[in-house]
XYZ file of N, CA and C in Angstrom:
141
model
N 8.928 3.326 23.790
C 9.137 4.628 23.035
C 9.860 4.012 21.950
N 10.465 3.208 21.790
C 11.294 2.924 20.413
C 10.099 2.308 19.414
N 9.455 1.425 20.041
C 9.054 0.790 19.234
C 7.849 1.800 18.548
N 7.056 2.863 19.208
C 6.313 3.797 18.756
C 7.328 4.796 17.541
N 8.240 4.646 17.683
C 9.125 5.796 16.751
C 9.338 4.867 15.642
N 9.698 3.640 15.697
C 10.042 2.736 14.762
C 8.529 2.454 13.745
N 7.598 2.575 14.316
C 6.282 2.259 13.748
C 6.180 3.451 12.781
N 6.281 4.470 13.169
C 5.873 5.984 12.548
C 7.047 6.007 11.356
N 8.035 5.657 11.732
C 9.198 5.725 10.674
C 8.778 5.000 9.220
N 7.783 3.811 10.012
C 7.604 2.575 8.734
C 6.329 3.074 8.454
N 5.581 4.197 8.616
C 4.155 4.582 7.996
C 4.887 5.297 7.108
N 5.721 6.269 7.569
C 6.211 7.744 6.738
C 6.845 6.676 5.392
N 7.617 5.653 5.261
C 8.302 5.142 4.521
C 7.489 4.491 3.899
N 6.117 3.797 4.147
C 5.266 3.262 3.327
C 4.255 4.374 2.509
N 3.947 5.828 3.072
C 3.503 6.824 2.348
C 4.431 7.070 1.074
N 5.749 7.411 1.406
C 6.572 7.680 0.713
C 6.737 6.605 -0.822
N 6.600 5.675 -0.351
C 6.748 4.640 -1.632
C 5.375 4.912 -2.453
N 4.233 4.673 -1.578
C 3.146 4.966 -2.486
C 2.874 6.121 -3.235
N 3.528 7.595 -2.831
C 3.466 8.889 -3.802
C 4.425 8.542 -4.948
N 5.591 7.807 -4.814
C 6.637 7.789 -5.761
C 5.827 6.510 -6.960
N 4.824 5.574 -6.154
C 4.586 4.552 -7.259
C 3.153 5.119 -7.998
N 2.527 6.258 -7.276
C 1.373 6.906 -8.126
C 1.647 7.455 -9.495
N 2.607 8.479 -9.745
C 2.980 8.511 -11.203
C 2.631 7.238 -12.159
N 3.561 6.505 -11.653
C 3.176 5.036 -12.621
C 2.031 4.485 -12.568
N 1.502 4.586 -11.996
C -0.254 3.850 -11.775
C -1.274 4.777 -12.753
N -0.669 6.271 -12.678
C -1.665 7.252 -13.262
C -1.329 6.987 -14.988
N -0.190 6.528 -15.285
C 0.254 6.118 -16.491
C -1.027 5.076 -17.336
N -1.173 5.325 -18.402
C -2.375 4.646 -19.308
C -1.697 2.895 -19.524
N -2.348 1.849 -18.816
C -1.590 0.880 -19.034
C -1.019 0.146 -20.019
N -1.482 0.560 -21.374
C -1.491 0.091 -22.484
C 0.105 0.645 -22.600
N 0.793 1.502 -22.365
C 2.172 2.047 -22.921
C 2.765 1.257 -22.391
N 2.341 1.001 -20.691
C 3.004 0.239 -19.795
C 3.303 -1.355 -20.075
N 2.424 -1.599 -20.668
C 2.330 -3.529 -20.928
C 3.272 -3.302 -22.329
N 3.076 -2.497 -23.206
C 3.639 -2.307 -24.478
C 5.403 -2.261 -24.236
N 5.614 -1.554 -22.995
C 6.631 -1.514 -22.843
C 7.905 -2.697 -22.359
N 6.887 -3.481 -21.544
C 7.191 -4.355 -20.894
C 7.590 -5.661 -22.194
N 6.434 -5.484 -23.093
C 6.390 -6.581 -24.043
C 7.794 -6.504 -24.912
N 8.081 -5.021 -25.176
C 9.250 -4.697 -25.848
C 10.437 -5.142 -25.320
N 10.247 -4.861 -24.365
C 11.552 -5.189 -23.238
C 11.791 -6.488 -23.206
N 10.689 -7.297 -23.169
C 10.719 -8.585 -23.189
C 11.142 -9.370 -24.174
N 11.148 -9.008 -25.486
C 11.378 -9.366 -26.692
C 12.613 -8.724 -27.159
N 13.188 -7.740 -26.511
C 14.540 -7.269 -26.764
C 15.698 -8.264 -26.171
N 15.066 -8.329 -24.923
C 15.829 -9.539 -24.389
C 15.726 -10.963 -24.846
N 14.724 -11.206 -25.224
C 15.066 -12.901 -25.833
C 15.569 -13.037 -27.226
N 15.674 -11.712 -28.202
C 16.265 -11.941 -29.455
C 17.614 -11.518 -29.277
N 17.715 -11.052 -28.188
C 19.352 -10.584 -27.671
C 19.875 -9.351 -28.494
N 18.615 -8.300 -29.087
C 19.050 -7.249 -29.779
C 19.402 -6.139 -28.969
């Protein structure tokens, strides 16, 4: 019984994570890559 409930809880958590990640996946990849580049650049230059 306990094992089955634990598995169901894990499945629900996985579904929630997937739905939270969906908006970021639906965004255009270019803007995300550009944001990552600018973040790396600002941290590297120390600005």
